[in-house]
CSV table of C-alpha atoms in Angstrom, one decimal:
chain,number,residue,atom,x,y,z
B,165,MET,CA,15.9,-25.5,22.6
B,166,SER,CA,12.3,-26.4,23.4
B,167,VAL,CA,9.6,-24.4,21.6
B,168,MET,CA,5.9,-23.8,22.0
B,169,GLN,CA,3.4,-22.7,19.4
B,170,GLN,CA,1.4,-19.4,19.2
B,171,PRO,CA,-1.5,-19.6,21.7
B,172,SER,CA,-5.0,-18.9,20.4
B,173,ALA,CA,-7.6,-16.7,22.1
B,174,THR,CA,-9.1,-19.8,23.7
B,175,GLY,CA,-5.8,-20.8,25.3
B,176,GLU,CA,-5.2,-23.7,22.8
B,177,TYR,CA,-2.0,-23.8,20.9
B,178,ILE,CA,-2.2,-23.3,17.1
B,179,ILE,CA,0.4,-25.2,15.1
B,180,TYR,CA,1.3,-23.1,12.0
B,181,ARG,CA,2.8,-25.0,9.1
B,182,GLN,CA,5.3,-23.3,6.8
B,183,ARG,CA,3.5,-24.1,3.6
B,184,ARG,CA,6.3,-22.9,1.4
B,185,GLY,CA,5.4,-25.6,-1.2
B,186,VAL,CA,1.9,-24.2,-1.4
B,187,GLU,CA,3.3,-20.7,-1.9
B,188,LEU,CA,5.6,-21.9,-4.7
B,189,VAL,CA,2.7,-23.5,-6.6
B,190,LEU,CA,0.5,-20.5,-6.2
B,191,THR,CA,3.2,-18.1,-7.2
B,192,LEU,CA,3.9,-20.0,-10.4
B,193,ILE,CA,0.2,-20.1,-11.3
B,194,ALA,CA,0.0,-16.4,-10.5
B,195,CYS,CA,2.9,-15.6,-12.8
B,196,ALA,CA,1.3,-17.6,-15.6
B,197,PHE,CA,-1.8,-15.3,-15.6
B,198,GLY,CA,0.4,-12.3,-16.4
B,199,VAL,CA,2.2,-14.2,-19.2
B,200,VAL,CA,-1.0,-15.5,-20.7
B,201,GLY,CA,-2.5,-12.0,-20.7
B,202,TRP,CA,0.6,-10.7,-22.5
B,203,ILE,CA,0.5,-13.5,-25.1
B,204,VAL,CA,-3.3,-13.2,-25.8
B,205,SER,CA,-3.1,-9.4,-26.3
B,206,TYR,CA,-0.3,-9.9,-28.8
B,207,LEU,CA,-2.1,-12.6,-30.6
B,208,ASN,CA,-5.3,-10.5,-30.9
B,209,LEU,CA,-3.3,-7.4,-32.0
B,210,ARG,CA,-0.6,-8.9,-34.3
B,211,GLY,CA,-1.6,-12.5,-34.9
B,212,ALA,CA,1.7,-13.7,-33.4
B,213,PRO,CA,3.2,-14.1,-29.9
B,214,PRO,CA,5.7,-11.5,-28.6
B,215,GLY,CA,9.1,-11.7,-30.1
B,216,ASP,CA,10.8,-11.6,-26.7
B,217,LEU,CA,8.4,-14.2,-25.2
B,218,ILE,CA,11.0,-16.7,-24.0
B,219,PRO,CA,13.5,-14.2,-22.4
B,220,GLY,CA,10.7,-12.2,-20.9
B,221,THR,CA,9.0,-15.3,-19.4
B,222,LEU,CA,12.2,-16.6,-18.0
B,223,ILE,CA,13.0,-13.3,-16.4
B,224,TRP,CA,9.5,-13.0,-14.9
B,225,PHE,CA,9.5,-16.5,-13.5
B,226,GLY,CA,13.1,-16.1,-12.3
B,227,MET,CA,12.1,-13.0,-10.3
B,228,ALA,CA,9.2,-15.0,-8.7
B,229,LEU,CA,11.5,-17.9,-7.8
B,230,ALA,CA,14.1,-15.6,-6.4
B,231,ALA,CA,11.5,-13.9,-4.1
B,232,HIS,CA,10.1,-17.3,-3.0
B,233,PHE,CA,13.5,-18.8,-2.2
B,234,VAL,CA,14.5,-15.7,-0.1
B,235,ILE,CA,11.3,-16.3,1.9
B,236,ARG,CA,12.0,-20.0,2.2
B,237,TRP,CA,15.5,-19.2,3.4
B,238,ARG,CA,15.0,-16.3,5.8
B,239,ILE,CA,11.3,-16.3,6.9
B,240,PRO,CA,9.9,-19.8,6.3
B,241,TYR,CA,6.9,-19.3,8.6
B,242,ALA,CA,5.7,-16.2,6.6
B,243,ASP,CA,2.2,-16.0,5.3
B,244,PRO,CA,2.0,-18.3,2.2
B,245,VAL,CA,-0.8,-16.4,0.3
B,246,ILE,CA,0.5,-12.8,0.1
B,247,LEU,CA,3.4,-13.3,-2.3
B,248,PRO,CA,1.3,-15.1,-5.0
B,249,ILE,CA,-1.3,-12.4,-4.9
B,250,VAL,CA,1.3,-9.7,-5.3
B,251,PHE,CA,2.8,-11.5,-8.3
B,252,LEU,CA,-0.6,-11.9,-9.9
B,253,LEU,CA,-1.4,-8.2,-9.5
B,254,ASN,CA,2.1,-7.2,-10.7
B,255,GLY,CA,1.9,-9.5,-13.7
B,256,LEU,CA,-1.6,-8.3,-14.8
B,257,GLY,CA,-0.3,-4.7,-14.6
B,258,LEU,CA,2.8,-5.6,-16.7
B,259,ALA,CA,0.6,-7.4,-19.3
B,260,MET,CA,-1.7,-4.3,-19.6
B,261,ILE,CA,1.2,-1.9,-19.9
B,262,ALA,CA,2.8,-4.1,-22.6
B,263,ARG,CA,-0.6,-4.2,-24.4
B,264,LEU,CA,-0.7,-0.4,-24.3
B,265,ASP,CA,2.8,-0.2,-25.6
B,266,ASN,CA,1.5,-1.9,-28.8
B,267,ALA,CA,-1.0,0.8,-29.3
B,268,LYS,CA,1.2,3.8,-28.5
B,269,ASN,CA,4.5,2.4,-29.8
B,270,THR,CA,6.3,2.9,-26.5
B,271,HIS,CA,8.5,0.7,-24.2
B,272,ALA,CA,7.0,1.4,-20.8
B,273,ALA,CA,6.7,-2.3,-20.0
B,274,THR,CA,10.4,-2.8,-20.2
B,275,ASN,CA,11.0,0.0,-17.7
B,276,GLN,CA,8.2,-1.4,-15.5
B,277,LEU,CA,9.9,-4.8,-15.5
B,278,LEU,CA,13.1,-3.1,-14.5
B,279,TRP,CA,11.4,-1.3,-11.6
B,280,THR,CA,9.8,-4.6,-10.6
B,281,GLY,CA,13.2,-6.2,-10.4
B,282,LEU,CA,14.5,-3.4,-8.3
B,283,GLY,CA,11.4,-3.6,-6.1
B,284,ILE,CA,12.0,-7.4,-5.6
B,285,MET,CA,15.6,-6.7,-4.7
B,286,LEU,CA,14.6,-4.2,-2.0
B,287,PHE,CA,11.9,-6.7,-0.9
B,288,ALA,CA,14.7,-9.3,-0.5
B,289,ALA,CA,16.9,-6.7,1.3
B,290,VAL,CA,14.1,-6.0,3.8
B,291,VAL,CA,13.6,-9.7,4.5
B,292,ILE,CA,17.3,-10.5,4.8
B,293,TRP,CA,18.3,-7.5,6.9
B,294,LEU,CA,15.3,-6.9,9.0
B,295,LEU,CA,14.2,-10.5,10.0
B,296,ASP,CA,12.9,-9.2,13.4
B,297,HIS,CA,10.7,-6.1,13.1
B,298,ARG,CA,11.1,-5.3,16.8
B,299,ARG,CA,14.5,-3.9,16.1
B,300,LEU,CA,12.9,-0.8,14.6
B,301,GLN,CA,10.7,0.1,17.6
B,302,ARG,CA,13.7,1.8,19.3
B,303,PHE,CA,14.0,4.6,16.8
B,304,PRO,CA,10.7,6.5,16.4
B,305,TYR,CA,12.3,10.0,16.3
B,306,LEU,CA,15.1,8.9,13.9
B,307,LEU,CA,12.6,7.3,11.6
B,308,PHE,CA,10.5,10.4,11.7
B,309,LEU,CA,13.4,12.6,10.8
B,310,ALA,CA,14.4,10.3,7.9
B,311,GLY,CA,10.8,10.4,6.6
B,312,MET,CA,10.6,14.2,6.9
B,313,GLY,CA,13.9,14.5,5.0
B,314,LEU,CA,12.5,12.5,2.1
B,315,LEU,CA,9.3,14.6,2.1
B,316,LEU,CA,11.3,17.8,1.9
B,317,LEU,CA,13.5,16.6,-1.0
B,318,PRO,CA,11.2,17.8,-3.8
B,319,LEU,CA,11.3,21.3,-2.4
B,320,VAL,CA,15.1,21.5,-2.8
B,321,PRO,CA,15.9,23.8,-5.8
B,322,GLY,CA,17.6,21.9,-8.6
B,323,VAL,CA,16.5,18.5,-7.2
B,324,GLY,CA,12.7,18.7,-7.1
B,325,ARG,CA,10.5,18.5,-10.2
B,326,GLU,CA,6.9,19.7,-10.7
B,327,LEU,CA,4.5,17.6,-12.7
B,328,ASN,CA,0.8,18.3,-13.2
B,329,GLY,CA,0.8,21.1,-10.6
B,330,ALA,CA,2.3,18.9,-7.8
B,331,ARG,CA,6.0,19.3,-6.7
B,332,ILE,CA,6.4,15.8,-5.4
B,333,TRP,CA,9.2,14.4,-7.6
B,334,ILE,CA,13.0,14.4,-7.6
B,335,GLY,CA,15.2,13.8,-10.6
B,336,LEU,CA,17.5,10.8,-10.8
B,337,GLY,CA,19.2,11.2,-14.1
B,338,PRO,CA,16.7,10.4,-16.8
B,339,PHE,CA,14.3,9.0,-14.2
B,340,SER,CA,12.1,10.7,-11.6
B,341,PHE,CA,11.2,9.3,-8.2
B,342,GLN,CA,8.5,10.2,-5.6
B,343,PRO,CA,10.2,10.1,-2.2
B,344,ALA,CA,6.8,10.4,-0.4
B,345,GLU,CA,6.2,6.7,-1.3
B,346,VAL,CA,9.1,5.6,0.8
B,347,ALA,CA,8.5,8.3,3.4
B,348,LYS,CA,5.1,6.8,4.2
B,349,ILE,CA,6.8,3.5,5.3
B,350,LEU,CA,9.2,5.4,7.6
B,351,LEU,CA,6.4,7.4,9.1
B,352,ALA,CA,4.3,4.3,9.6
B,353,LEU,CA,7.2,2.8,11.5
B,354,ALA,CA,7.7,6.0,13.5
B,355,PHE,CA,4.0,6.2,14.4
B,356,ALA,CA,3.8,2.5,15.4
B,357,ALA,CA,7.0,2.8,17.6
B,358,TYR,CA,5.8,5.9,19.3
B,359,PHE,CA,2.2,4.7,20.0
B,360,TYR,CA,3.5,1.4,21.3
B,361,GLU,CA,5.9,3.1,23.7
B,362,LYS,CA,3.4,5.7,24.9
B,363,ARG,CA,0.3,3.5,24.7
B,364,ASP,CA,-0.4,3.5,28.5
B,365,LEU,CA,0.1,7.3,28.9
B,366,LEU,CA,-2.0,8.0,25.8
B,367,ALA,CA,-4.8,5.8,27.0
B,368,LEU,CA,-4.9,6.4,30.8
B,369,ALA,CA,-3.4,9.9,31.5
B,370,GLY,CA,-5.5,12.8,30.4
B,371,ARG,CA,-8.6,14.9,30.9
B,372,ARG,CA,-12.2,14.8,29.7
B,373,PHE,CA,-13.4,17.6,27.4
B,374,ILE,CA,-16.9,17.8,25.9
B,375,GLY,CA,-17.5,14.3,27.0
B,376,LEU,CA,-14.4,12.8,25.3
B,377,GLU,CA,-11.1,11.6,26.9
B,378,PHE,CA,-7.9,13.3,25.6
B,379,PRO,CA,-4.3,12.5,26.5
B,380,ARG,CA,-2.0,15.0,28.1
B,381,ALA,CA,-0.3,17.5,25.7
B,382,ARG,CA,3.2,16.4,26.6
B,383,ASP,CA,2.3,12.8,25.6
B,384,LEU,CA,0.4,13.6,22.4
B,385,GLY,CA,2.5,16.6,21.5
B,386,PRO,CA,5.6,15.0,19.8
B,387,ILE,CA,3.6,12.6,17.6
B,388,ALA,CA,1.1,15.4,16.8
B,389,VAL,CA,3.9,17.6,15.6
B,390,MET,CA,5.2,14.8,13.4
B,391,TRP,CA,1.8,14.3,12.0
B,392,PHE,CA,1.0,18.0,11.3
B,393,LEU,CA,4.4,18.6,9.7
B,394,SER,CA,4.1,15.7,7.3
B,395,LEU,CA,0.5,16.7,6.4
B,396,GLY,CA,1.6,20.4,6.0
B,397,ILE,CA,4.4,19.4,3.6
B,398,MET,CA,2.1,17.3,1.5
B,399,VAL,CA,-0.5,20.0,1.3
B,400,PHE,CA,2.2,22.6,0.4
B,401,GLN,CA,3.4,20.2,-2.4
B,402,ASN,CA,-0.2,19.9,-3.6
B,403,ASP,CA,-0.2,16.1,-3.0
B,404,LEU,CA,-3.5,15.7,-1.2
B,405,GLY,CA,-3.8,12.0,-2.0
B,406,THR,CA,-0.7,11.2,0.0
B,407,ALA,CA,-1.8,13.6,2.8
B,408,LEU,CA,-5.0,11.5,3.0
B,409,LEU,CA,-3.0,8.3,3.5
B,410,PHE,CA,-1.0,10.0,6.3
B,411,PHE,CA,-4.2,11.2,7.9
B,412,GLY,CA,-5.8,7.8,7.8
B,413,LEU,CA,-2.7,6.0,9.0
B,414,PHE,CA,-2.4,8.3,12.1
B,415,THR,CA,-6.1,8.0,12.9
B,416,PHE,CA,-6.1,4.2,12.6
B,417,MET,CA,-3.0,3.7,14.7
B,418,ILE,CA,-3.9,6.1,17.6
B,419,TYR,CA,-7.4,4.5,17.8
B,420,VAL,CA,-5.9,0.9,17.9
B,421,ALA,CA,-3.3,2.0,20.5
B,422,THR,CA,-5.8,3.7,22.8
B,423,GLN,CA,-9.2,2.3,22.0
B,424,ARG,CA,-10.7,5.7,22.6
B,425,PRO,CA,-13.7,6.6,20.4
B,426,ALA,CA,-12.7,10.2,20.5
B,427,TRP,CA,-10.1,9.8,17.8
B,428,PRO,CA,-12.3,8.6,14.9
B,429,ILE,CA,-14.9,11.2,15.9
B,430,LEU,CA,-12.4,14.0,15.8
B,431,ALA,CA,-10.8,12.7,12.6
B,432,GLY,CA,-14.2,12.7,10.9
B,433,VAL,CA,-14.8,16.4,12.0
B,434,ALA,CA,-11.2,17.4,11.0
B,435,PHE,CA,-11.7,15.7,7.6
B,436,VAL,CA,-14.9,17.7,6.9
B,437,ILE,CA,-13.2,20.9,7.9
B,438,ALA,CA,-10.1,20.2,5.8
B,439,GLY,CA,-12.3,19.4,2.8
B,440,LEU,CA,-14.2,22.7,3.2
B,441,LEU,CA,-11.0,24.6,3.5
B,442,ALA,CA,-9.5,22.9,0.4
B,443,TRP,CA,-12.7,23.6,-1.5
B,444,ARG,CA,-12.5,27.3,-0.5
B,445,PHE,CA,-8.7,28.0,-0.9
B,446,THR,CA,-7.5,25.6,-3.7
B,447,SER,CA,-8.3,25.5,-7.4
B,448,HIS,CA,-7.9,21.8,-8.2
B,449,VAL,CA,-10.2,20.4,-5.4
B,450,PRO,CA,-13.3,22.2,-6.8
B,451,ARG,CA,-12.4,20.9,-10.2
B,452,ARG,CA,-12.1,17.3,-9.0
B,453,VAL,CA,-15.4,17.5,-7.1
B,454,ASN,CA,-17.1,18.9,-10.2
B,455,SER,CA,-15.7,16.1,-12.3
B,456,TRP,CA,-17.0,13.6,-9.7
B,457,LEU,CA,-20.5,15.0,-9.4
B,458,ASN,CA,-21.1,16.4,-12.9
B,459,PRO,CA,-18.3,15.4,-15.3
B,460,PHE,CA,-20.3,16.2,-18.5
B,461,SER,CA,-20.6,19.8,-17.5
B,462,ASP,CA,-17.2,20.5,-18.9
B,463,TYR,CA,-16.2,17.9,-21.5
B,464,ASP,CA,-12.7,19.3,-22.1
B,465,ALA,CA,-11.7,19.7,-18.4
B,466,ASN,CA,-13.1,16.3,-17.4
B,467,TYR,CA,-12.1,14.4,-20.5
B,468,GLN,CA,-10.1,11.9,-18.5
B,469,ILE,CA,-12.8,10.7,-16.2
B,470,ILE,CA,-15.4,10.7,-19.0
B,471,GLN,CA,-13.2,8.5,-21.2
B,472,ALA,CA,-12.8,6.1,-18.3
B,473,GLN,CA,-16.5,5.8,-17.9
B,474,PHE,CA,-16.9,5.1,-21.6
B,475,GLY,CA,-14.3,2.4,-21.3
B,476,TYR,CA,-16.1,0.8,-18.4
B,477,ALA,CA,-19.4,0.9,-20.3
B,478,TRP,CA,-17.9,-0.5,-23.5
B,479,GLY,CA,-16.2,-3.3,-21.6
B,480,GLY,CA,-19.4,-4.3,-19.9
B,481,LEU,CA,-19.5,-7.2,-17.5
B,482,PHE,CA,-17.0,-9.5,-19.1
B,483,GLY,CA,-14.8,-7.1,-21.2
B,484,ARG,CA,-13.8,-6.8,-24.8
B,485,GLY,CA,-10.9,-9.3,-24.3
B,486,TRP,CA,-7.2,-8.7,-24.1
B,487,GLY,CA,-6.1,-6.5,-27.1
B,488,GLN,CA,-9.7,-6.0,-28.2
B,489,GLY,CA,-10.6,-2.7,-26.6
B,490,SER,CA,-9.3,0.9,-26.9
B,491,PRO,CA,-7.9,1.7,-23.5
B,492,TRP,CA,-5.3,4.1,-24.9
B,493,LEU,CA,-8.1,6.6,-25.5
B,494,THR,CA,-8.1,7.4,-21.8
B,495,PRO,CA,-5.3,9.8,-20.7
B,496,MET,CA,-2.8,8.4,-18.2
B,497,ASN,CA,-4.1,4.9,-19.1
B,498,GLU,CA,-1.0,3.1,-17.9
B,499,SER,CA,-0.6,4.9,-14.6
B,500,ASP,CA,-3.4,6.6,-12.7
B,501,PHE,CA,-6.1,5.0,-14.8
B,502,ILE,CA,-4.8,1.6,-15.4
B,503,ALA,CA,-7.8,0.1,-13.6
B,504,ALA,CA,-10.0,1.7,-16.3
B,505,SER,CA,-7.8,0.1,-19.0
B,506,LEU,CA,-8.1,-3.3,-17.4
B,507,ALA,CA,-11.9,-2.9,-16.9
B,508,GLU,CA,-12.4,-2.2,-20.6
B,509,GLU,CA,-10.7,-5.5,-21.6
B,510,ILE,CA,-11.5,-7.9,-18.7
B,511,GLY,CA,-14.8,-6.3,-17.7
B,512,VAL,CA,-16.4,-5.3,-14.4
B,513,VAL,CA,-16.3,-9.0,-13.3
B,514,GLY,CA,-12.5,-9.0,-13.8
B,515,MET,CA,-12.1,-5.8,-11.9
B,516,MET,CA,-14.2,-7.2,-9.0
B,517,ALA,CA,-11.8,-10.1,-8.9
B,518,ILE,CA,-8.9,-7.7,-8.8
B,519,VAL,CA,-10.5,-5.8,-5.9
B,520,LEU,CA,-11.0,-9.1,-4.1
B,521,LEU,CA,-7.3,-9.8,-4.5
B,522,TYR,CA,-6.5,-6.5,-2.9
B,523,GLY,CA,-9.0,-7.5,-0.2
B,524,PHE,CA,-7.1,-10.7,0.4
B,525,ILE,CA,-3.8,-8.8,1.0
B,526,VAL,CA,-5.6,-6.5,3.5
B,527,ALA,CA,-7.2,-9.4,5.2
B,528,ARG,CA,-4.0,-11.3,5.6
B,529,GLY,CA,-2.3,-8.2,6.8
B,530,MET,CA,-5.0,-7.7,9.5
B,531,LYS,CA,-4.8,-11.4,10.4
B,532,THR,CA,-1.0,-11.0,10.9
B,533,ALA,CA,-1.8,-8.0,13.2
B,534,LEU,CA,-4.2,-10.1,15.2
B,535,ILE,CA,-1.9,-13.1,15.8
B,536,CYS,CA,1.3,-11.1,16.3
B,537,PRO,CA,2.4,-11.5,19.9
B,538,ASP,CA,3.9,-8.0,20.4
B,539,GLY,CA,2.1,-4.7,20.4
B,540,PHE,CA,4.5,-2.9,18.0
B,541,GLY,CA,4.0,-5.6,15.4
B,542,LYS,CA,0.2,-5.4,15.8
B,543,LEU,CA,0.2,-1.7,15.2
B,544,LEU,CA,2.7,-1.8,12.3
B,545,ALA,CA,1.0,-4.7,10.4
B,546,GLY,CA,-2.5,-3.2,11.0
B,547,GLY,CA,-1.4,0.3,10.0
B,548,LEU,CA,0.3,-0.9,6.8
B,549,ALA,CA,-2.7,-3.1,5.9
B,550,PHE,CA,-5.1,-0.2,6.5
B,551,THR,CA,-3.1,2.2,4.5
B,552,PHE,CA,-3.0,-0.3,1.6
B,553,ALA,CA,-6.8,-0.6,1.8
B,554,LEU,CA,-7.3,3.1,1.9
B,555,GLN,CA,-5.1,3.6,-1.2
B,556,VAL,CA,-7.0,1.0,-3.2
B,557,PHE,CA,-10.3,2.3,-2.1
B,558,SER,CA,-9.4,5.9,-3.0
B,559,ILE,CA,-8.0,5.2,-6.5
B,560,ILE,CA,-10.6,2.6,-7.6
B,561,GLY,CA,-13.3,4.7,-6.1
B,562,GLY,CA,-12.1,7.8,-7.9
B,563,ILE,CA,-11.9,6.0,-11.3
B,564,THR,CA,-15.4,4.6,-10.9
B,565,ARG,CA,-16.8,8.0,-9.6
B,566,LEU,CA,-17.6,6.6,-6.2
B,567,LEU,CA,-15.2,9.3,-4.8
B,568,PRO,CA,-13.4,12.3,-6.2
B,569,LEU,CA,-10.1,11.6,-7.8
B,570,THR,CA,-7.1,11.6,-5.5
B,571,GLY,CA,-4.1,11.1,-7.8
B,572,LEU,CA,-2.9,7.9,-6.1
B,573,THR,CA,-1.6,4.9,-7.9
B,574,THR,CA,-3.1,1.4,-8.1
B,575,PRO,CA,-0.6,-0.7,-6.1
B,576,PHE,CA,1.6,-3.1,-8.1
B,577,MET,CA,-0.3,-2.4,-11.3
B,578,SER,CA,0.2,1.3,-12.2
B,579,GLN,CA,3.2,2.3,-14.2
B,580,GLY,CA,5.8,4.0,-12.0
B,581,GLY,CA,8.8,2.9,-10.0
B,582,SER,CA,8.2,4.9,-6.8
B,583,SER,CA,4.9,3.2,-5.9
B,584,LEU,CA,6.1,-0.2,-7.0
B,585,ILE,CA,9.3,-0.1,-4.9
B,586,ALA,CA,7.5,1.2,-1.8
B,587,ASN,CA,4.7,-1.4,-2.0
B,588,TRP,CA,7.2,-4.3,-2.5
B,589,MET,CA,9.0,-3.0,0.7
B,590,ILE,CA,5.7,-2.9,2.5
B,591,ILE,CA,5.0,-6.6,1.5
B,592,GLY,CA,8.5,-7.5,2.8
B,593,ILE,CA,7.7,-5.9,6.2
B,594,LEU,CA,4.3,-7.6,6.4
B,595,LEU,CA,5.9,-11.0,5.7
B,596,VAL,CA,8.6,-10.5,8.3
B,597,ILE,CA,5.9,-9.7,10.9
B,598,SER,CA,3.8,-12.7,9.8
B,599,HIS,CA,6.9,-15.0,10.1
B,600,ARG,CA,7.5,-13.8,13.7
B,601,ALA,CA,3.8,-14.3,14.5
B,602,ARG,CA,3.5,-17.8,13.0
B,603,MET,CA,6.9,-19.2,14.0
B,604,PRO,CA,7.2,-21.5,17.1
B,605,GLN,CA,7.6,-19.4,20.2
B,606,ARG,CA,10.4,-20.0,22.6
B,607,ALA,CA,9.6,-21.6,25.9
B,608,THR,CA,11.8,-18.9,27.4
B,609,ALA,CA,9.9,-16.1,25.7
B,610,THR,CA,8.8,-13.1,27.7
B,611,PRO,CA,5.3,-12.8,29.0
B,612,GLN,CA,4.5,-10.3,26.3
B,613,GLU,CA,5.6,-12.7,23.6
B,614,LEU,CA,3.5,-15.5,25.0
B,615,MET,CA,0.4,-13.4,25.5
B,616,THR,CA,-2.7,-14.4,23.7
B,617,PRO,CA,-4.1,-12.0,21.0
B,618,ALA,CA,-7.0,-11.0,23.3
B,619,GLN,CA,-4.6,-10.3,26.2
B,620,SER,CA,-2.2,-8.4,23.9
B,621,THR,CA,-5.0,-6.3,22.6
B,622,ALA,CA,-6.1,-5.5,26.1
B,623,VAL,CA,-2.5,-4.3,26.9
B,624,ILE,CA,-2.6,-2.0,23.9
B,625,ALA,CA,-6.0,-0.6,25.0
B,626,LYS,CA,-4.6,0.3,28.5
């Protein structure tokens, strides 16, 4: 069958190379960073390398090779940069958790490695089963119902568990799982499918009010109900961080689908109103705002954020070195505040490098959205990348006191299986979309598939 390459915005055809060899080399180098951090921390703490160095290293590199060969087999045109960056971040998180295990005499790194293996298995399942993301755009309501079911699970008596004032967990034997992490993927798929299907009606049919264009209620109503229900459940469960992600995801997708400036304006107004209501009617939001603006006003209540600031200060620009700091003094040092633990030992410069790595993932996700020939893929890739960026900005901003704390995790680095599994699945979806965008296009492709990025964006804007 004859093929043709993805056309550029200028009408010229771009020939995308597979670059799987580049991905393999970068992935092996990325894995080495995590192993080196693990070894150096043990040498500084105990004067000897880890006792399980050889089996641990073989397992870690084996996982990386397995993920790479799944990509090489099923989606050879996928973006070659995303996987190495993910393994670099995941490896640094594992090395820091193992370093903290030394100080606290725990075995959290072993569990985290098991969760990583499960995440990679689900990543492989997504790549092998999905292959073409457009198969999912036919089921917006089914995806929404599945996502709502997951969100409601923690409220089921005997199943849900409450931790730190938030009922967002379910029990799985000796383990606990946060179903909202997987629900956000299903809701992202549902939003993208609905907005793609109704893009013309949402953009063209409607009325003007106070100078802004609004779609008809019958077109916006179903997705608005989905959105309000998901937000309401998150607020009821006291999980405002995840509610913020849903809010941002909805706003981003409806703006991209319609190109109407009314939505970011309304979202900003709604965010301010919601913040004022949360300040007035909840107890934990005022505490978090106070710990953000004036943490030393109550040393006991704000001990966590104060210790994180001390860790940043002691680490300085270049850090104390692996195993040379005292990151265990900060509560929740291996989960919510793992960024503060890393900053103490690799410094502000090291944390800036980590933020840049997250930025690369977001940039590659947005590039995938730009070059994707179908509107559903554009919305989905852009929405997932934006949500990823919003999560990183919220958690790192909270730890550095740029923002109030949100209780979100640092993707791929924080201890916890729920977030790790969900983020590996998101990476699988992004790589599937990038494969479809970069692969040679069929000469018999539909006009929508052969449309240039500029033309496709114009179609979404209609």
